[in-house]
mmCIF file of C-alpha atoms in Angstrom:
data_model
loop_
_atom_site.group_PDB
_atom_site.id
_atom_site.type_symbol
_atom_site.label_atom_id
_atom_site.label_comp_id
_atom_site.label_asym_id
_atom_site.label_seq_id
_atom_site.Cartn_x
_atom_site.Cartn_y
_atom_site.Cartn_z
ATOM 1 C CA MET A 18 54.819 -0.278 -61.758
ATOM 2 C CA SER A 19 52.965 -2.520 -59.273
ATOM 3 C CA ARG A 20 49.273 -2.008 -58.426
ATOM 4 C CA PRO A 21 47.984 -1.890 -54.814
ATOM 5 C CA PRO A 22 46.037 -4.952 -53.734
ATOM 6 C CA LEU A 23 42.297 -4.813 -54.451
ATOM 7 C CA ILE A 24 41.111 -6.942 -51.517
ATOM 8 C CA PRO A 25 40.140 -4.097 -49.111
ATOM 9 C CA SER A 26 38.214 -2.236 -51.807
ATOM 10 C CA LEU A 27 36.476 -5.436 -52.812
ATOM 11 C CA CYS A 28 35.424 -6.086 -49.205
ATOM 12 C CA VAL A 29 33.942 -2.604 -48.924
ATOM 13 C CA LEU A 30 32.047 -3.095 -52.180
ATOM 14 C CA LEU A 31 30.687 -6.464 -51.100
ATOM 15 C CA SER A 32 29.586 -5.053 -47.752
ATOM 16 C CA ALA A 33 27.721 -2.228 -49.468
ATOM 17 C CA LEU A 34 26.033 -4.665 -51.835
ATOM 18 C CA LEU A 35 24.977 -6.889 -48.942
ATOM 19 C CA LEU A 36 23.493 -3.935 -47.029
ATOM 20 C CA THR A 37 21.629 -2.833 -50.139
ATOM 21 C CA ALA A 38 20.276 -6.306 -50.752
ATOM 22 C CA CYS A 39 19.286 -7.017 -47.145
ATOM 23 C CA GLY A 40 18.343 -3.497 -46.106
ATOM 24 C CA SER A 41 18.147 -2.129 -42.544
ATOM 25 C CA VAL A 42 15.240 -2.692 -40.139
ATOM 26 C CA SER A 43 12.950 0.335 -40.166
ATOM 27 C CA GLU A 44 11.059 1.641 -37.145
ATOM 28 C CA SER A 45 7.754 0.616 -38.683
ATOM 29 C CA GLU A 46 8.986 -2.935 -39.158
ATOM 30 C CA GLN A 47 10.176 -3.053 -35.552
ATOM 31 C CA GLU A 48 6.701 -2.133 -34.367
ATOM 32 C CA LEU A 49 4.955 -4.843 -36.357
ATOM 33 C CA PRO A 50 5.392 -7.617 -33.789
ATOM 34 C CA VAL A 51 3.915 -5.356 -31.077
ATOM 35 C CA ASP A 52 0.947 -4.444 -33.273
ATOM 36 C CA ALA A 53 0.477 -8.049 -34.228
ATOM 37 C CA LEU A 54 0.535 -9.069 -30.578
ATOM 38 C CA GLY A 55 -2.025 -6.411 -29.689
ATOM 39 C CA THR A 56 -4.287 -7.567 -32.525
ATOM 40 C CA GLN A 57 -3.911 -11.156 -31.394
ATOM 41 C CA GLU A 58 -4.817 -10.252 -27.788
ATOM 42 C CA GLN A 59 -7.778 -8.207 -28.981
ATOM 43 C CA ALA A 60 -9.063 -11.131 -31.014
ATOM 44 C CA MET A 61 -8.475 -13.551 -28.133
ATOM 45 C CA CYS A 62 -10.383 -11.324 -25.678
ATOM 46 C CA SER A 63 -13.282 -10.563 -28.003
ATOM 47 C CA GLY A 64 -16.572 -11.291 -26.267
ATOM 48 C CA LEU A 65 -14.975 -12.318 -22.963
ATOM 49 C CA SER A 66 -16.199 -10.877 -19.669
ATOM 50 C CA VAL A 67 -16.471 -11.403 -15.923
ATOM 51 C CA SER A 68 -20.065 -12.560 -15.638
ATOM 52 C CA THR A 69 -20.248 -12.621 -11.827
ATOM 53 C CA LEU A 70 -18.421 -10.727 -9.070
ATOM 54 C CA ALA A 71 -20.151 -10.600 -5.695
ATOM 55 C CA PHE A 72 -19.629 -10.283 -1.948
ATOM 56 C CA SER A 73 -20.623 -13.150 0.349
ATOM 57 C CA GLY A 74 -19.726 -11.225 3.496
ATOM 58 C CA ALA A 75 -17.404 -8.608 4.952
ATOM 59 C CA SER A 76 -16.664 -7.505 8.510
ATOM 60 C CA THR A 77 -14.020 -6.134 10.867
ATOM 61 C CA TYR A 78 -13.068 -7.075 14.406
ATOM 62 C CA LEU A 79 -10.362 -5.548 16.589
ATOM 63 C CA GLY A 80 -8.714 -3.895 13.596
ATOM 64 C CA GLU A 81 -8.766 -6.891 11.239
ATOM 65 C CA MET A 82 -10.895 -6.961 8.095
ATOM 66 C CA ALA A 83 -12.059 -10.127 6.351
ATOM 67 C CA ALA A 84 -14.168 -10.367 3.207
ATOM 68 C CA SER A 85 -15.072 -13.081 0.732
ATOM 69 C CA GLY A 86 -17.166 -13.571 -2.362
ATOM 70 C CA SER A 87 -17.563 -15.339 -5.680
ATOM 71 C CA TRP A 88 -16.578 -14.811 -9.313
ATOM 72 C CA ALA A 89 -17.274 -16.344 -12.715
ATOM 73 C CA VAL A 90 -16.060 -15.670 -16.261
ATOM 74 C CA SER A 91 -17.802 -16.129 -19.592
ATOM 75 C CA ALA A 92 -17.211 -18.978 -22.025
ATOM 76 C CA GLY A 93 -13.779 -18.778 -23.657
ATOM 77 C CA ALA A 94 -12.010 -17.446 -20.566
ATOM 78 C CA ASN A 95 -10.371 -19.860 -18.147
ATOM 79 C CA ALA A 96 -9.013 -17.615 -15.383
ATOM 80 C CA VAL A 97 -9.556 -14.288 -13.646
ATOM 81 C CA ARG A 98 -7.356 -11.482 -12.350
ATOM 82 C CA LEU A 99 -8.526 -9.908 -9.090
ATOM 83 C CA GLU A 100 -7.426 -6.655 -7.456
ATOM 84 C CA TYR A 101 -8.421 -5.466 -3.982
ATOM 85 C CA TYR A 102 -8.669 -1.745 -3.154
ATOM 86 C CA LEU A 103 -9.267 -0.436 0.363
ATOM 87 C CA ASP A 104 -10.336 3.214 0.387
ATOM 88 C CA ASN A 105 -9.099 3.524 -3.241
ATOM 89 C CA VAL A 106 -5.615 2.140 -2.432
ATOM 90 C CA LEU A 107 -4.499 -1.118 -4.079
ATOM 91 C CA TYR A 108 -3.632 -3.607 -1.330
ATOM 92 C CA ALA A 109 -3.408 -6.953 -3.151
ATOM 93 C CA SER A 110 -3.861 -8.725 -6.482
ATOM 94 C CA GLU A 111 -4.040 -12.333 -7.574
ATOM 95 C CA GLU A 112 -4.899 -14.646 -10.462
ATOM 96 C CA ARG A 113 -7.243 -17.608 -10.083
ATOM 97 C CA THR A 114 -7.708 -20.336 -12.672
ATOM 98 C CA GLY A 115 -10.990 -21.915 -13.733
ATOM 99 C CA THR A 116 -14.278 -20.551 -14.950
ATOM 100 C CA SER A 117 -15.709 -19.765 -11.489
ATOM 101 C CA GLY A 118 -14.694 -19.793 -7.854
ATOM 102 C CA THR A 119 -14.374 -17.792 -4.660
ATOM 103 C CA TRP A 120 -12.148 -14.913 -3.573
ATOM 104 C CA TYR A 121 -10.910 -13.886 -0.129
ATOM 105 C CA PHE A 122 -9.320 -10.733 1.270
ATOM 106 C CA SER A 123 -7.977 -9.921 4.740
ATOM 107 C CA GLN A 124 -6.088 -6.964 6.164
ATOM 108 C CA THR A 125 -4.929 -5.950 9.626
ATOM 109 C CA GLY A 126 -4.440 -2.481 11.082
ATOM 110 C CA ILE A 127 -7.919 -1.238 10.173
ATOM 111 C CA THR A 128 -8.698 2.035 11.937
ATOM 112 C CA CYS A 129 -12.101 2.760 13.453
ATOM 113 C CA GLY A 130 -14.716 4.229 11.159
ATOM 114 C CA THR A 131 -16.252 3.273 7.820
ATOM 115 C CA HIS A 132 -14.075 1.916 4.994
ATOM 116 C CA THR A 133 -14.852 0.868 1.417
ATOM 117 C CA LEU A 134 -13.508 -2.379 -0.028
ATOM 118 C CA LEU A 135 -13.504 -2.440 -3.840
ATOM 119 C CA VAL A 136 -12.844 -5.648 -5.801
ATOM 120 C CA LYS A 137 -12.007 -5.455 -9.516
ATOM 121 C CA ALA A 138 -11.884 -8.436 -11.864
ATOM 122 C CA TRP A 139 -10.749 -9.080 -15.452
ATOM 123 C CA PRO A 140 -11.193 -12.230 -17.552
ATOM 124 C CA MET A 141 -8.031 -14.094 -18.563
ATOM 125 C CA VAL A 142 -6.978 -16.699 -21.109
ATOM 126 C CA ILE A 143 -4.175 -19.156 -20.319
ATOM 127 C CA ASP A 144 -3.093 -21.292 -23.296
ATOM 128 C CA SER A 145 -1.574 -24.777 -23.270
ATOM 129 C CA ALA A 146 1.950 -23.308 -23.191
ATOM 130 C CA GLY A 147 1.151 -21.325 -20.048
ATOM 131 C CA ASN A 148 1.014 -17.948 -21.787
ATOM 132 C CA ARG A 149 -1.321 -15.643 -19.862
ATOM 133 C CA THR A 150 -3.476 -12.941 -21.458
ATOM 134 C CA THR A 151 -5.438 -10.482 -19.316
ATOM 135 C CA CYS A 152 -8.385 -8.827 -21.051
ATOM 136 C CA TRP A 153 -8.011 -5.336 -19.594
ATOM 137 C CA ALA A 154 -10.853 -3.892 -21.691
ATOM 138 C CA SER A 155 -13.467 -6.019 -19.890
ATOM 139 C CA PRO A 156 -13.389 -5.162 -16.142
ATOM 140 C CA ARG A 157 -16.089 -5.733 -13.554
ATOM 141 C CA SER A 158 -16.173 -4.370 -9.995
ATOM 142 C CA ALA A 159 -18.056 -4.753 -6.728
ATOM 143 C CA SER A 160 -17.754 -2.761 -3.504
ATOM 144 C CA GLN A 161 -19.010 -2.760 0.059
ATOM 145 C CA ALA A 162 -18.775 -0.349 2.991
ATOM 146 C CA ILE A 163 -17.457 -1.905 6.211
ATOM 147 C CA THR A 164 -17.399 -0.234 9.628
ATOM 148 C CA GLU A 165 -14.852 -0.840 12.376
ATOM 149 C CA ALA A 166 -16.337 0.158 15.721
ATOM 150 C CA CYS A 167 -14.560 2.973 17.528
ATOM 151 C CA PRO A 168 -13.753 2.719 21.253
ATOM 152 C CA GLY A 169 -16.656 3.839 23.431
ATOM 153 C CA GLY A 170 -19.995 4.806 21.951
ATOM 154 C CA THR A 171 -22.783 7.360 22.036
ATOM 155 C CA TRP A 172 -25.621 7.970 24.488
ATOM 156 C CA VAL A 173 -29.027 6.852 23.216
ATOM 157 C CA LEU A 174 -32.259 7.928 24.910
ATOM 158 C CA ASP A 175 -34.069 4.753 26.016
ATOM 159 C CA SER A 176 -37.136 5.730 28.064
ATOM 160 C CA TYR A 177 -38.905 8.228 30.340
ATOM 161 C CA GLU A 178 -40.224 7.435 33.819
ATOM 162 C CA SER A 179 -42.274 9.346 36.411
ATOM 163 C CA CYS A 180 -40.770 9.579 39.901
ATOM 164 C CA TYR A 181 -44.268 10.052 41.318
ATOM 165 C CA ASP A 182 -45.295 6.719 39.789
ATOM 166 C CA LEU A 183 -42.119 5.013 40.971
ATOM 167 C CA TYR A 184 -41.610 6.553 44.411
ATOM 168 C CA MET A 185 -44.589 8.849 44.973
ATOM 169 C CA THR A 186 -42.187 11.742 45.472
ATOM 170 C CA SER A 187 -40.219 14.313 43.527
ATOM 171 C CA CYS A 188 -37.291 13.208 41.367
ATOM 172 C CA TYR A 189 -35.205 15.744 43.259
ATOM 173 C CA THR A 190 -35.925 13.796 46.423
ATOM 174 C CA ARG A 191 -35.538 10.310 45.021
ATOM 175 C CA SER A 192 -34.661 8.984 41.558
ATOM 176 C CA PRO A 193 -33.409 5.696 40.033
ATOM 177 C CA ASN A 194 -29.759 4.665 40.126
ATOM 178 C CA PRO A 195 -27.190 4.825 38.700
ATOM 179 C CA LYS A 196 -27.490 8.513 38.008
ATOM 180 C CA CYS A 197 -26.129 10.092 34.825
ATOM 181 C CA ALA A 198 -23.651 12.916 34.803
ATOM 182 C CA THR A 199 -25.257 16.259 33.994
ATOM 183 C CA SER A 200 -23.369 16.294 30.651
ATOM 184 C CA VAL A 201 -25.127 13.149 29.339
ATOM 185 C CA GLN A 202 -27.345 13.870 26.359
ATOM 186 C CA GLU A 203 -28.704 12.138 23.259
ATOM 187 C CA GLY A 204 -25.876 11.568 20.749
ATOM 188 C CA GLY A 205 -23.128 12.525 23.204
ATOM 189 C CA SER A 206 -20.005 10.369 23.497
ATOM 190 C CA CYS A 207 -19.601 7.754 26.238
ATOM 191 C CA SER A 208 -16.612 5.674 27.243
ATOM 192 C CA THR A 209 -18.084 2.262 28.082
ATOM 193 C CA VAL A 210 -20.551 0.587 25.726
ATOM 194 C CA GLY A 211 -23.395 -1.076 27.654
ATOM 195 C CA THR A 212 -23.524 1.476 30.466
ATOM 196 C CA TYR A 213 -27.015 2.551 31.575
ATOM 197 C CA CYS A 214 -27.932 5.585 33.705
ATOM 198 C CA TRP A 215 -30.812 7.839 34.702
ATOM 199 C CA LYS A 216 -30.923 11.595 34.330
ATOM 200 C CA VAL A 217 -33.299 13.867 36.244
ATOM 201 C CA LEU A 218 -35.145 16.118 33.804
ATOM 202 C CA SER A 219 -37.673 17.681 36.165
ATOM 203 C CA ALA A 220 -39.361 17.157 39.503
ATOM 204 C CA SER A 221 -41.557 14.494 37.949
ATOM 205 C CA THR A 222 -39.520 12.944 35.123
ATOM 206 C CA VAL A 223 -36.277 10.995 34.671
ATOM 207 C CA ALA A 224 -34.793 9.708 31.403
ATOM 208 C CA GLY A 225 -32.881 6.491 30.897
ATOM 209 C CA TYR A 226 -29.846 6.475 28.592
ATOM 210 C CA TRP A 227 -27.871 3.561 27.049
ATOM 211 C CA CYS A 228 -24.244 3.872 25.952
ATOM 212 C CA GLN A 229 -24.265 2.138 22.556
#
């Protein structure tokens, strides 16, 4: 009586032995490279910081904002990551190499009113192979409020004058020109910045108002 060939069974046995000898990759072993990388980054970033982050100037004109400043990182770092937030919204980010330098931000479409520009910075390490490490645990920030002028302005009380001193008569008879509308008052809105007018307050007194 002939026996069935043993080759398939032998292959199964060898496969089982190989799996037992080599073993499968466990979840903990898969995580080791990530943990090792995190430890390496932590060691690389130890003691690093952004030593300087400052504004040199910031302004707006006709809806366009421009701001600039300087940065510097501590010894051991050789680059910086910068992020620019306008009214708490991230608008731009960049990386600059070196141990110190300048930054610049511009944005169009700025509405009238007061806005806050926030700059955040993190030290970085770039090795000889070009690998970049950002030290997220060591941020520094600087902010500045910037105002875009709204169309028109507000009335500002400038001076008082006596019509009797000016014209030797009642203000109701004669008063300086141009005359203000009766609605003009301190803090009220006006349409044309630079406008000046006079408002009769009484028979003897007029007040001068600037639109600023």
